Amino acid sequence: MAASQTIAKTVYAGAFVHSISLTELEICENGAIGVDEAGVIQFIERNGSEEWKEKEGWQSAKVVRLDGKGFFFPGFIDTHTHAPQHPNTGLFGKTTLLDWLSTYTFPLEASLSSLPKAHRIYTNFVSRTLSNGTTTCAYYATRHVPATNLLSSICLARGQRALVGRVCMDSLSPEYYRDASIDSAVADSRACVEYTRSIDPTGAIVRPIITPRFAPSCTAPCLAALGALARETHSYIQTHVSENTSEIQLVAQLFPESKSYTDVYDTANLLTEKTILAHAIHLSKQERDTIRARGAKISHCPASNTALTSGCCRVRQLLDEGLTVGLGTDVSGGFSPSILEQVRQAIWTSRFVAMGDPSAGAADGKAKLSTAEALFLATRGGAQVVGLADSVGGFEVGKEWDAQMVTLGEGVADGAGEGQVDVDAFEVGGTSTALLESTNVDVFGWESSEELVEKWVYSGDDRNCAAVWVRGRLVHKRNDVVL
Ligand SMILES: Nc1nc2[nH]cnc2c(=O)[nH]1
Ligand SMILES: [Zn+2]
C-alpha cells in the first residue's frame, strides 16, 4: 500500500465515533462521511440520511460500508516514540531511567549505524504502529544521518504522517554513541532537516523535528545551537523533561546556573509553540507556567512512566492549568506501540493519582480521567501537540480523512436465549476458536453504543483495527478485510 495510490471519492457509511470536546464523544450510529480525491471530508450525514446520493458528483462514489458491530474512529496520534528502540520492547527489567539508558538503550541505538539493521527495525515498527491505528507519529531516530533519513523515507512511502528527528547528544553519553562536536551535531541535524524537506517539500506527510535527547546528553552551547537551528529552519523540537527524580538532580548538577530543568531549555530557546516535551511528571508550578507561556506541548507517556517507575503524571492538573497534552507510547521505555494501550494506561495512572500516589501528594478524586477524556488526548489532544489540529483528530468538513475502522467481531453466539436455562438441554461446547482468535472483545449484542466503545477501550487491540487511512489513502488493512 504505497502512498502513491490514487484515491477515489469515497463515502464511509456506518457508525462513527469521535471527540467533540475534552469530555464528550459523539457516537453516531448511522452516518455517512464523504471524502474527496484529496482525502478531505466534504460532508457528514447523520441518522441514516442518504442525501449525499443526490449530491452532484457523488452518485458514483465508492462506498466503504461498516456493517455489524464497529465504528470509524479518528487515527491515533503518538506524540512521542523511539523507533530504533523497538527491538527492546518489553525489555526493561527493574531498571529506572538512567541505568535503563546505559544497559538497554544506548547499545541498541548505536547498532543502527548498520543501515540494513535500521531498515529491518524501521519497516517493522512503522507497520506495527500503523496496524495499531496510529496515523501520525513523532519519532526519535538515532544520531545516524543515513538511518534517520531512511526512517523519513519509510514513513513517506508507507503514508504515515511523521515528525522524524535525528537524536543529538554531545555529552555524558558513552564514547561509542555521541556526537563528536557541537558543529557536527548541528551539521548532521541540518542534513536530516534538509533531507526530509527534499522528499516532502510541503511536509504533508513527513516533517523534520530537532531532537536534543535530553538536557543531560547535551552541553548548554549545543542546546543553544539547536534552538537557533530550529528557529532558522522553522522546525519542530522534541525532547524529554522532568521524567525521573535522579535525572532532575543530575540536571541541577550539570546546569547550576539554571533555575530548573525547564529553565535549561528555555535559556536555549528550545521552548516554542512547536516544542513537544515528553513526560513532564515532576514539574514545579513555575515550570508549568513557563511551558504554558511559551506554548510548548506535553506528551504524556503513562506506560513508560510506570515501567521505568518514573512517577505518576498529574494530567488533570496539566489540563486544568491550560496545558496542551497528547499521549505517547515512548517505546521502549513504554512496552507497547499501541496508543489504545496508552489510553488505558492514562486512565490507570489517573486512578493511582486519585487514590493518592506518594509522589503525587494527597488523594485527588478529580484526577480520574474518563474514557472520553483519554480518547480526546489520543486524537484531538495529540493533533494539537503535533500542530495538526486544523487537519486531523476528529471528523469535520474540511478535515482530512485520517481514520481507522474499528470492528468488534460477529458477537458471541446466542445459544441460550432468554428466560429459564435448563443446564442439561445445552451442549457443553464453547465459543469457537476462530472467534476467540479474531478478537479480544466479546460482544453479546445487548450492549449500548457507549458500552461498545468502553469495551473496545478496555480490551481491544490491533485485532480490532480492520483498516487505516491517512489523507484518504489506505495505509493498512487486516488480511481478512475486503474494502
Ligand atoms: N523514556 C526515555 N527517556 C529518555 N531520556 C533520555 N533518553 C530517553 C529515552 O530514550 N527514553
Ligand atoms: Zn522518550
Tab-separated table of C-alpha atoms and ligand atoms in Angstrom:
chain	number	residue	atom	x	y	z
A	1	MET	CA	0.000	0.000	0.000
A	2	ALA	CA	2.212	2.794	-1.232
A	3	ALA	CA	1.445	6.454	-0.725
A	4	SER	CA	1.225	6.862	-4.494
A	5	GLN	CA	-2.107	5.034	-4.840
A	6	THR	CA	-4.861	7.147	-6.348
A	7	ILE	CA	-7.842	7.895	-4.159
A	8	ALA	CA	-11.412	7.529	-5.336
A	9	LYS	CA	-14.136	9.741	-3.983
A	10	THR	CA	-15.401	7.588	-1.110
A	11	VAL	CA	-18.344	7.534	1.275
A	12	TYR	CA	-17.627	5.845	4.618
A	13	ALA	CA	-21.002	4.578	5.759
A	14	GLY	CA	-21.832	3.215	9.203
A	15	ALA	CA	-21.263	4.195	12.802
A	16	PHE	CA	-18.605	6.742	13.677
A	17	VAL	CA	-17.226	7.966	16.980
A	18	HIS	CA	-15.010	10.966	17.720
A	19	SER	CA	-14.339	13.536	20.431
A	20	ILE	CA	-16.262	16.767	20.249
A	21	SER	CA	-14.752	18.198	23.425
A	22	LEU	CA	-12.410	17.006	26.159
A	23	THR	CA	-15.270	15.315	27.959
A	24	GLU	CA	-17.700	14.395	25.182
A	25	LEU	CA	-17.693	11.778	22.472
A	26	GLU	CA	-20.109	11.959	19.588
A	27	ILE	CA	-21.391	8.471	18.852
A	28	CYS	CA	-23.297	8.419	15.582
A	29	GLU	CA	-24.817	5.019	14.918
A	30	ASN	CA	-25.714	5.503	11.296
A	31	GLY	CA	-23.593	8.053	9.498
A	32	ALA	CA	-22.053	8.768	6.119
A	33	ILE	CA	-18.802	10.673	5.681
A	34	GLY	CA	-17.866	11.784	2.155
A	35	VAL	CA	-14.152	12.079	1.396
A	36	ASP	CA	-12.912	13.560	-1.873
A	37	GLU	CA	-9.945	12.593	-4.064
A	38	ALA	CA	-7.657	14.841	-1.996
A	39	GLY	CA	-8.581	12.946	1.176
A	40	VAL	CA	-10.632	15.865	2.540
A	41	ILE	CA	-14.010	15.381	4.240
A	42	GLN	CA	-16.700	17.068	2.124
A	43	PHE	CA	-19.833	16.150	4.035
A	44	ILE	CA	-21.021	14.341	7.114
A	45	GLU	CA	-24.549	12.958	7.340
A	46	ARG	CA	-26.157	11.529	10.450
A	47	ASN	CA	-29.239	9.483	11.426
A	48	GLY	CA	-29.246	7.304	8.336
A	49	SER	CA	-29.573	10.262	5.965
A	50	GLU	CA	-28.650	9.436	2.376
A	51	GLU	CA	-28.991	12.925	0.950
A	52	TRP	CA	-25.466	12.551	-0.380
A	53	LYS	CA	-26.853	10.231	-3.072
A	54	GLU	CA	-28.412	13.328	-4.647
A	55	LYS	CA	-25.210	15.373	-4.473
A	56	GLU	CA	-23.640	16.160	-7.796
A	57	GLY	CA	-20.561	14.068	-8.408
A	58	TRP	CA	-21.193	11.665	-5.522
A	59	GLN	CA	-23.594	9.165	-7.151
A	60	SER	CA	-20.740	7.030	-8.417
A	61	ALA	CA	-18.590	7.366	-5.299
A	62	LYS	CA	-17.060	4.229	-3.832
A	63	VAL	CA	-18.857	3.196	-0.649
A	64	VAL	CA	-16.997	1.593	2.269
A	65	ARG	CA	-19.772	0.263	4.453
A	66	LEU	CA	-19.180	-0.815	8.022
A	67	ASP	CA	-21.908	-3.289	8.890
A	68	GLY	CA	-22.077	-5.148	12.166
A	69	LYS	CA	-20.505	-4.024	15.386
A	70	GLY	CA	-17.868	-1.371	14.963
A	71	PHE	CA	-17.259	2.234	14.049
A	72	PHE	CA	-14.956	4.607	12.228
A	73	PHE	CA	-12.679	6.435	14.659
A	74	PRO	CA	-10.002	9.123	14.078
A	75	GLY	CA	-6.470	7.800	13.611
A	76	PHE	CA	-4.391	7.772	16.774
A	77	ILE	CA	-1.585	10.271	17.255
A	78	ASP	CA	1.564	9.069	19.007
A	79	THR	CA	3.270	12.235	20.228
A	80	HIS	CA	6.466	10.543	21.431
A	81	THR	CA	8.187	7.299	20.498
A	82	HIS	CA	11.648	5.884	19.710
A	83	ALA	CA	11.612	3.764	16.543
A	84	PRO	CA	15.140	2.329	16.978
A	85	GLN	CA	14.262	1.006	20.434
A	86	HIS	CA	11.501	-1.248	19.094
A	87	PRO	CA	13.544	-4.493	19.384
A	88	ASN	CA	13.772	-3.804	23.125
A	89	THR	CA	10.007	-3.500	23.560
A	90	GLY	CA	9.168	-5.236	26.819
A	91	LEU	CA	12.790	-5.376	27.988
A	92	PHE	CA	13.477	-3.151	30.959
A	93	GLY	CA	13.653	-5.461	33.968
A	94	LYS	CA	13.781	-3.454	37.174
A	95	THR	CA	15.810	-0.579	35.787
A	96	THR	CA	14.976	3.099	36.124
A	97	LEU	CA	15.714	5.759	33.531
A	98	LEU	CA	19.466	6.335	33.849
A	99	ASP	CA	20.573	2.697	34.176
A	100	TRP	CA	17.954	1.646	31.597
A	101	LEU	CA	19.559	4.066	29.109
A	102	SER	CA	23.048	2.669	29.584
A	103	THR	CA	22.026	-1.003	29.901
A	104	TYR	CA	19.418	-1.371	27.178
A	105	THR	CA	19.077	1.723	25.079
A	106	PHE	CA	22.423	3.189	24.063
A	107	PRO	CA	23.898	-0.138	22.858
A	108	LEU	CA	20.847	-0.867	20.687
A	109	GLU	CA	20.618	2.656	19.251
A	110	ALA	CA	24.362	2.675	18.490
A	111	SER	CA	23.936	-0.501	16.426
A	112	LEU	CA	21.759	1.380	13.929
A	113	SER	CA	24.942	2.592	12.292
A	114	SER	CA	24.108	-0.513	10.242
A	115	LEU	CA	21.628	0.608	7.602
A	116	PRO	CA	20.282	-2.915	6.901
A	117	LYS	CA	19.554	-3.275	10.606
A	118	ALA	CA	17.859	0.130	10.685
A	119	HIS	CA	15.802	-0.892	7.648
A	120	ARG	CA	14.629	-4.071	9.315
A	121	ILE	CA	13.668	-2.330	12.556
A	122	TYR	CA	12.046	0.726	10.986
A	123	THR	CA	9.944	-1.111	8.392
A	124	ASN	CA	8.695	-3.382	11.142
A	125	PHE	CA	7.946	-0.552	13.565
A	126	VAL	CA	6.099	1.619	11.055
A	127	SER	CA	3.971	-1.410	10.087
A	128	ARG	CA	3.368	-2.126	13.750
A	129	THR	CA	2.236	1.406	14.625
A	130	LEU	CA	0.036	1.627	11.517
A	131	SER	CA	-1.608	-1.703	12.321
A	132	ASN	CA	-2.468	-0.277	15.741
A	133	GLY	CA	-4.295	2.638	14.138
A	134	THR	CA	-1.546	5.252	14.539
A	135	THR	CA	-1.789	7.657	11.630
A	136	THR	CA	0.687	10.245	12.955
A	137	CYS	CA	3.835	9.608	14.947
A	138	ALA	CA	6.544	11.851	16.437
A	139	TYR	CA	9.618	9.655	16.081
A	140	TYR	CA	13.045	9.798	17.623
A	141	ALA	CA	15.542	8.066	15.357
A	142	THR	CA	19.231	7.722	16.367
A	143	ARG	CA	22.199	10.049	15.895
A	144	HIS	CA	22.987	8.467	12.487
A	145	VAL	CA	22.081	10.608	9.496
A	146	PRO	CA	21.545	7.767	6.953
A	147	ALA	CA	19.331	5.746	9.289
A	148	THR	CA	17.321	8.821	10.294
A	149	ASN	CA	16.751	9.687	6.653
A	150	LEU	CA	15.738	6.102	5.986
A	151	LEU	CA	13.028	6.389	8.648
A	152	SER	CA	11.684	9.534	6.945
A	153	SER	CA	11.640	7.727	3.585
A	154	ILE	CA	9.841	4.701	5.040
A	155	CYS	CA	7.149	6.886	6.651
A	156	LEU	CA	6.630	8.738	3.374
A	157	ALA	CA	6.462	5.517	1.349
A	158	ARG	CA	4.020	3.913	3.789
A	159	GLY	CA	1.966	7.113	4.005
A	160	GLN	CA	2.183	7.552	7.764
A	161	ARG	CA	2.375	11.162	8.937
A	162	ALA	CA	5.554	11.605	10.916
A	163	LEU	CA	7.847	14.025	12.610
A	164	VAL	CA	11.301	12.447	12.341
A	165	GLY	CA	14.201	13.602	14.493
A	166	ARG	CA	17.910	12.853	14.496
A	167	VAL	CA	18.897	12.493	18.150
A	168	CYS	CA	21.544	14.983	19.325
A	169	MET	CA	23.845	14.090	22.195
A	170	ASP	CA	27.258	15.676	22.620
A	171	SER	CA	27.736	14.958	26.316
A	172	LEU	CA	27.667	12.325	29.054
A	173	SER	CA	26.580	9.509	26.739
A	174	PRO	CA	29.046	6.689	26.055
A	175	GLU	CA	32.039	7.396	23.796
A	176	TYR	CA	30.679	4.925	21.234
A	177	TYR	CA	27.393	6.803	20.890
A	178	ARG	CA	27.975	10.523	20.995
A	179	ASP	CA	28.140	13.482	18.619
A	180	ALA	CA	31.799	14.357	18.077
A	181	SER	CA	31.257	18.114	18.442
A	182	ILE	CA	28.583	20.768	18.551
A	183	ASP	CA	29.366	21.655	14.945
A	184	SER	CA	28.885	18.081	13.781
A	185	ALA	CA	25.684	17.730	15.840
A	186	VAL	CA	24.250	20.819	14.172
A	187	ALA	CA	25.505	19.898	10.683
A	188	ASP	CA	24.078	16.378	10.947
A	189	SER	CA	20.754	17.675	12.239
A	190	ARG	CA	20.639	20.217	9.426
A	191	ALA	CA	21.331	17.429	6.914
A	192	CYS	CA	18.319	15.500	8.224
A	193	VAL	CA	16.076	18.582	8.125
A	194	GLU	CA	17.127	19.211	4.513
A	195	TYR	CA	16.629	15.586	3.501
A	196	THR	CA	13.124	15.402	4.959
A	197	ARG	CA	12.194	18.697	3.296
A	198	SER	CA	13.611	17.435	-0.018
A	199	ILE	CA	11.466	14.293	-0.075
A	200	ASP	CA	8.290	16.005	1.156
A	201	PRO	CA	8.566	19.748	0.425
A	202	THR	CA	5.093	20.610	1.733
A	203	GLY	CA	5.511	18.478	4.863
A	204	ALA	CA	2.118	16.907	4.282
A	205	ILE	CA	3.370	13.512	5.424
A	206	VAL	CA	6.880	13.830	6.895
A	207	ARG	CA	8.387	16.793	8.692
A	208	PRO	CA	11.714	17.206	10.450
A	209	ILE	CA	11.971	17.754	14.188
A	210	ILE	CA	15.058	18.976	16.039
A	211	THR	CA	15.778	16.454	18.798
A	212	PRO	CA	18.154	17.174	21.676
A	213	ARG	CA	17.884	13.818	23.515
A	214	PHE	CA	17.522	15.458	26.955
A	215	ALA	CA	19.451	18.051	28.931
A	216	PRO	CA	21.948	15.593	30.490
A	217	SER	CA	23.029	14.437	26.999
A	218	CYS	CA	23.735	17.933	25.676
A	219	THR	CA	26.028	20.755	26.662
A	220	ALA	CA	24.498	24.209	27.108
A	221	PRO	CA	26.126	25.542	23.893
A	222	CYS	CA	24.825	22.528	21.969
A	223	LEU	CA	21.292	23.142	23.263
A	224	ALA	CA	21.571	26.819	22.277
A	225	ALA	CA	22.837	25.899	18.801
A	226	LEU	CA	19.904	23.527	18.343
A	227	GLY	CA	17.489	26.236	19.500
A	228	ALA	CA	18.983	28.514	16.848
A	229	LEU	CA	18.757	25.798	14.187
A	230	ALA	CA	15.100	25.194	14.989
A	231	ARG	CA	14.372	28.901	14.727
A	232	GLU	CA	16.286	29.262	11.449
A	233	THR	CA	14.633	26.232	9.832
A	234	HIS	CA	11.173	26.794	11.389
A	235	SER	CA	11.309	23.270	12.740
A	236	TYR	CA	9.504	21.391	15.438
A	237	ILE	CA	11.507	20.466	18.559
A	238	GLN	CA	11.173	17.421	20.815
A	239	THR	CA	12.945	16.435	23.994
A	240	HIS	CA	12.372	14.857	27.408
A	241	VAL	CA	11.726	16.830	30.592
A	242	SER	CA	11.329	16.010	34.280
A	243	GLU	CA	10.876	12.263	33.856
A	244	ASN	CA	12.788	10.856	36.810
A	245	THR	CA	13.942	12.344	40.110
A	246	SER	CA	17.604	11.228	39.694
A	247	GLU	CA	17.590	12.785	36.235
A	248	ILE	CA	16.302	16.065	37.709
A	249	GLN	CA	19.105	16.051	40.289
A	250	LEU	CA	21.625	15.386	37.538
A	251	VAL	CA	20.311	18.345	35.547
A	252	ALA	CA	20.648	20.568	38.632
A	253	GLN	CA	24.296	19.467	38.973
A	254	LEU	CA	25.095	19.880	35.277
A	255	PHE	CA	23.363	23.252	34.899
A	256	PRO	CA	23.908	25.015	38.250
A	257	GLU	CA	23.074	28.404	36.723
A	258	SER	CA	19.585	27.278	35.726
A	259	LYS	CA	16.523	27.863	37.884
A	260	SER	CA	15.040	24.484	36.899
A	261	TYR	CA	15.084	21.681	34.323
A	262	THR	CA	12.575	23.634	32.231
A	263	ASP	CA	14.731	26.734	32.514
A	264	VAL	CA	17.634	24.881	30.853
A	265	TYR	CA	15.533	24.523	27.710
A	266	ASP	CA	14.049	27.996	27.992
A	267	THR	CA	17.517	29.543	28.146
A	268	ALA	CA	18.419	27.702	24.943
A	269	ASN	CA	15.275	28.981	23.156
A	270	LEU	CA	14.019	25.429	22.897
A	271	LEU	CA	10.578	26.139	24.342
A	272	THR	CA	8.350	27.261	21.481
A	273	GLU	CA	4.826	26.620	20.232
A	274	LYS	CA	6.346	23.823	18.186
A	275	THR	CA	8.010	22.047	21.110
A	276	ILE	CA	6.940	18.613	22.371
A	277	LEU	CA	8.094	17.789	25.900
A	278	ALA	CA	7.824	14.145	26.887
A	279	HIS	CA	6.892	13.025	30.425
A	280	ALA	CA	6.743	16.323	32.411
A	281	ILE	CA	5.965	14.354	35.563
A	282	HIS	CA	7.628	16.289	38.375
A	283	LEU	CA	7.362	19.896	37.168
A	284	SER	CA	7.020	22.760	39.623
A	285	LYS	CA	4.216	25.302	39.208
A	286	GLN	CA	6.763	27.781	37.914
A	287	GLU	CA	7.951	25.320	35.273
A	288	ARG	CA	4.392	24.561	34.181
A	289	ASP	CA	3.705	28.289	33.914
A	290	THR	CA	6.788	28.761	31.728
A	291	ILE	CA	5.809	25.875	29.463
A	292	ARG	CA	2.307	27.268	29.066
A	293	ALA	CA	3.587	30.795	28.466
A	294	ARG	CA	5.865	29.550	25.671
A	295	GLY	CA	3.068	27.487	24.127
A	296	ALA	CA	5.084	24.261	24.364
A	297	LYS	CA	3.128	20.999	24.459
A	298	ILE	CA	3.289	17.859	26.610
A	299	SER	CA	3.414	14.199	25.640
A	300	HIS	CA	2.067	12.039	28.443
A	301	CYS	CA	3.664	8.565	28.305
A	302	PRO	CA	1.892	6.567	31.010
A	303	ALA	CA	3.089	3.018	30.189
A	304	SER	CA	6.707	4.140	30.132
A	305	ASN	CA	6.312	6.160	33.313
A	306	THR	CA	5.098	3.072	35.147
A	307	ALA	CA	7.527	0.609	33.501
A	308	LEU	CA	10.563	2.705	34.470
A	309	THR	CA	8.898	3.695	37.772
A	310	SER	CA	9.379	7.329	36.817
A	311	GLY	CA	6.201	8.541	38.510
A	312	CYS	CA	2.510	9.277	38.010
A	313	CYS	CA	1.952	12.352	35.871
A	314	ARG	CA	-0.911	14.509	37.163
A	315	VAL	CA	-2.635	15.039	33.845
A	316	ARG	CA	-5.738	16.630	35.362
A	317	GLN	CA	-3.564	19.353	36.852
A	318	LEU	CA	-1.879	19.980	33.485
A	319	LEU	CA	-5.233	20.197	31.725
A	320	ASP	CA	-6.793	22.400	34.408
A	321	GLU	CA	-3.865	24.789	34.090
A	322	GLY	CA	-4.417	25.083	30.352
A	323	LEU	CA	-1.523	22.974	29.082
A	324	THR	CA	-1.882	21.016	25.863
A	325	VAL	CA	-1.464	17.258	26.332
A	326	GLY	CA	-1.308	14.254	23.996
A	327	LEU	CA	-0.319	10.623	24.514
A	328	GLY	CA	2.979	8.925	23.683
A	329	THR	CA	3.971	5.253	23.612
A	330	ASP	CA	7.632	6.078	24.370
A	331	VAL	CA	8.758	2.693	23.074
A	332	SER	CA	10.793	1.055	24.551
A	333	GLY	CA	10.554	2.743	27.931
A	334	GLY	CA	6.910	2.019	27.136
A	335	PHE	CA	6.126	-1.637	26.498
A	336	SER	CA	3.553	-1.208	23.746
A	337	PRO	CA	3.399	0.533	20.361
A	338	SER	CA	-0.354	0.977	20.796
A	339	ILE	CA	-1.979	4.296	21.633
A	340	LEU	CA	-5.110	2.372	22.643
A	341	GLU	CA	-2.903	0.821	25.346
A	342	GLN	CA	-1.821	4.346	26.376
A	343	VAL	CA	-5.479	5.326	26.658
A	344	ARG	CA	-5.932	2.540	29.203
A	345	GLN	CA	-2.653	3.347	30.935
A	346	ALA	CA	-3.521	7.064	31.137
A	347	ILE	CA	-6.805	6.153	32.780
A	348	TRP	CA	-4.995	3.820	35.205
A	349	THR	CA	-2.350	6.390	36.099
A	350	SER	CA	-5.042	8.977	36.745
A	351	ARG	CA	-6.680	6.498	39.130
A	352	PHE	CA	-3.426	5.995	41.007
A	353	VAL	CA	-3.210	9.769	41.363
A	354	ALA	CA	-6.823	9.783	42.516
A	355	MET	CA	-6.007	7.137	45.123
A	356	GLY	CA	-3.054	9.148	46.417
A	357	ASP	CA	0.233	8.199	44.820
A	358	PRO	CA	3.033	9.076	47.276
A	359	SER	CA	4.804	11.287	44.729
A	360	ALA	CA	1.545	12.971	43.808
A	361	GLY	CA	0.624	14.091	47.295
A	362	ALA	CA	-2.851	13.679	48.703
A	363	ALA	CA	-5.541	11.634	47.016
A	364	ASP	CA	-7.359	13.677	44.411
A	365	GLY	CA	-10.751	12.359	43.360
A	366	LYS	CA	-10.915	14.860	40.496
A	367	ALA	CA	-7.803	13.331	38.928
A	368	LYS	CA	-9.617	10.417	37.295
A	369	LEU	CA	-9.725	10.613	33.520
A	370	SER	CA	-12.852	9.303	31.845
A	371	THR	CA	-12.758	7.141	28.735
A	372	ALA	CA	-13.876	10.134	26.685
A	373	GLU	CA	-11.091	12.311	28.093
A	374	ALA	CA	-8.392	9.720	27.414
A	375	LEU	CA	-9.675	9.228	23.849
A	376	PHE	CA	-9.556	13.011	23.383
A	377	LEU	CA	-5.868	13.001	24.395
A	378	ALA	CA	-5.224	10.156	21.912
A	379	THR	CA	-6.727	12.088	18.991
A	380	ARG	CA	-7.534	15.808	19.258
A	381	GLY	CA	-5.026	16.421	22.053
A	382	GLY	CA	-2.330	14.667	20.040
A	383	ALA	CA	-3.247	16.686	16.950
A	384	GLN	CA	-2.735	19.912	18.945
A	385	VAL	CA	0.628	18.644	20.179
A	386	VAL	CA	1.960	17.897	16.675
A	387	GLY	CA	0.494	21.043	15.099
A	388	LEU	CA	-2.220	19.321	13.065
A	389	ALA	CA	-5.338	20.363	14.975
A	390	ASP	CA	-6.808	22.018	11.885
A	391	SER	CA	-6.495	18.942	9.721
A	392	VAL	CA	-6.830	15.764	11.809
A	393	GLY	CA	-8.005	14.402	15.168
A	394	GLY	CA	-11.760	14.426	14.540
A	395	PHE	CA	-14.376	14.294	11.816
A	396	GLU	CA	-15.452	17.678	10.413
A	397	VAL	CA	-15.961	19.027	6.927
A	398	GLY	CA	-12.575	20.340	5.739
A	399	LYS	CA	-10.528	17.962	7.893
A	400	GLU	CA	-8.534	15.182	6.289
A	401	TRP	CA	-9.566	11.523	6.473
A	402	ASP	CA	-7.079	10.093	8.953
A	403	ALA	CA	-9.158	7.286	10.350
A	404	GLN	CA	-9.341	3.707	11.481
A	405	MET	CA	-12.128	1.212	11.027
A	406	VAL	CA	-12.753	-0.489	14.360
A	407	THR	CA	-14.551	-3.835	14.175
A	408	LEU	CA	-15.745	-5.698	17.224
A	409	GLY	CA	-16.364	-9.196	15.869
A	410	GLU	CA	-19.502	-11.094	14.999
A	411	GLY	CA	-20.709	-11.372	18.547
A	412	VAL	CA	-20.929	-14.278	20.917
A	413	ALA	CA	-23.426	-16.901	19.613
A	414	ASP	CA	-26.785	-16.731	21.304
A	415	GLY	CA	-27.219	-20.359	22.361
A	416	ALA	CA	-29.316	-19.864	25.435
A	417	GLY	CA	-31.949	-17.316	24.578
A	418	GLU	CA	-33.894	-15.576	27.285
A	419	GLY	CA	-35.558	-16.930	30.396
A	420	GLN	CA	-35.096	-20.159	32.279
A	421	VAL	CA	-31.982	-22.130	31.442
A	422	ASP	CA	-32.073	-25.907	31.585
A	423	VAL	CA	-28.459	-26.885	32.054
A	424	ASP	CA	-28.972	-30.372	30.616
A	425	ALA	CA	-30.501	-29.028	27.420
A	426	PHE	CA	-27.300	-27.304	26.292
A	427	GLU	CA	-24.292	-28.773	24.681
A	428	VAL	CA	-21.252	-28.045	26.787
A	429	GLY	CA	-19.298	-26.603	23.908
A	430	GLY	CA	-17.559	-23.240	23.861
A	431	THR	CA	-17.054	-20.109	21.891
A	432	SER	CA	-15.359	-21.024	18.617
A	433	THR	CA	-11.598	-20.840	18.454
A	434	ALA	CA	-11.933	-18.648	15.372
A	435	LEU	CA	-13.918	-16.054	17.316
A	436	LEU	CA	-11.560	-16.237	20.294
A	437	GLU	CA	-8.619	-15.658	17.974
A	438	SER	CA	-10.207	-12.907	15.898
A	439	THR	CA	-10.970	-10.540	18.771
A	440	ASN	CA	-10.409	-9.996	22.442
A	441	VAL	CA	-13.681	-8.086	22.790
A	442	ASP	CA	-16.664	-10.349	23.437
A	443	VAL	CA	-19.863	-8.744	22.186
A	444	PHE	CA	-23.170	-10.222	23.288
A	445	GLY	CA	-25.471	-7.979	21.295
A	446	TRP	CA	-27.217	-6.167	24.132
A	447	GLU	CA	-24.517	-3.533	24.675
A	448	SER	CA	-25.314	0.116	24.006
A	449	SER	CA	-23.045	2.030	21.603
A	450	GLU	CA	-21.407	3.733	24.587
A	451	GLU	CA	-20.715	0.336	26.136
A	452	LEU	CA	-19.179	-0.943	22.900
A	453	VAL	CA	-16.727	1.970	22.973
A	454	GLU	CA	-15.864	1.200	26.611
A	455	LYS	CA	-15.333	-2.471	25.778
A	456	TRP	CA	-13.031	-1.546	22.893
A	457	VAL	CA	-11.008	0.787	25.110
A	458	TYR	CA	-10.563	-1.719	27.915
A	459	SER	CA	-9.990	-4.923	25.959
A	460	GLY	CA	-9.427	-4.012	22.312
A	461	ASP	CA	-6.174	-4.300	20.406
A	462	ASP	CA	-4.853	-4.392	16.846
A	463	ARG	CA	-7.214	-7.289	16.002
A	464	ASN	CA	-9.991	-4.698	16.129
A	465	CYS	CA	-8.210	-2.337	13.750
A	466	ALA	CA	-9.576	-3.504	10.399
A	467	ALA	CA	-8.263	-0.704	8.174
A	468	VAL	CA	-6.416	2.598	8.469
A	469	TRP	CA	-6.388	5.645	6.200
A	470	VAL	CA	-4.174	8.745	6.099
A	471	ARG	CA	-5.385	11.676	3.962
A	472	GLY	CA	-7.840	9.266	2.366
A	473	ARG	CA	-5.152	6.736	1.431
A	474	LEU	CA	-5.448	3.185	2.685
A	475	VAL	CA	-2.231	2.592	4.658
A	476	HIS	CA	-3.107	-0.618	6.498
A	477	LYS	CA	-5.686	-3.354	6.136
A	478	ARG	CA	-6.214	-6.508	8.146
A	479	ASN	CA	-5.819	-9.593	5.930
A	480	ASP	CA	-9.433	-10.719	6.106
A	481	VAL	CA	-10.913	-7.297	5.278
A	482	VAL	CA	-12.353	-6.656	1.824
A	483	LEU	CA	-12.998	-2.968	1.094
B	1	LIG	N1	11.912	7.356	28.227
B	1	LIG	C1	13.057	7.824	27.763
B	1	LIG	N2	13.624	8.861	28.396
B	1	LIG	C2	14.776	9.336	27.917
B	1	LIG	N3	15.533	10.352	28.344
B	1	LIG	C3	16.600	10.425	27.510
B	1	LIG	N4	16.531	9.471	26.562
B	1	LIG	C4	15.418	8.787	26.791
B	1	LIG	C5	14.799	7.689	26.128
B	1	LIG	O1	15.291	7.142	25.145
B	1	LIG	N5	13.616	7.256	26.667
B	2	ZN	ZN	11.323	9.006	25.176
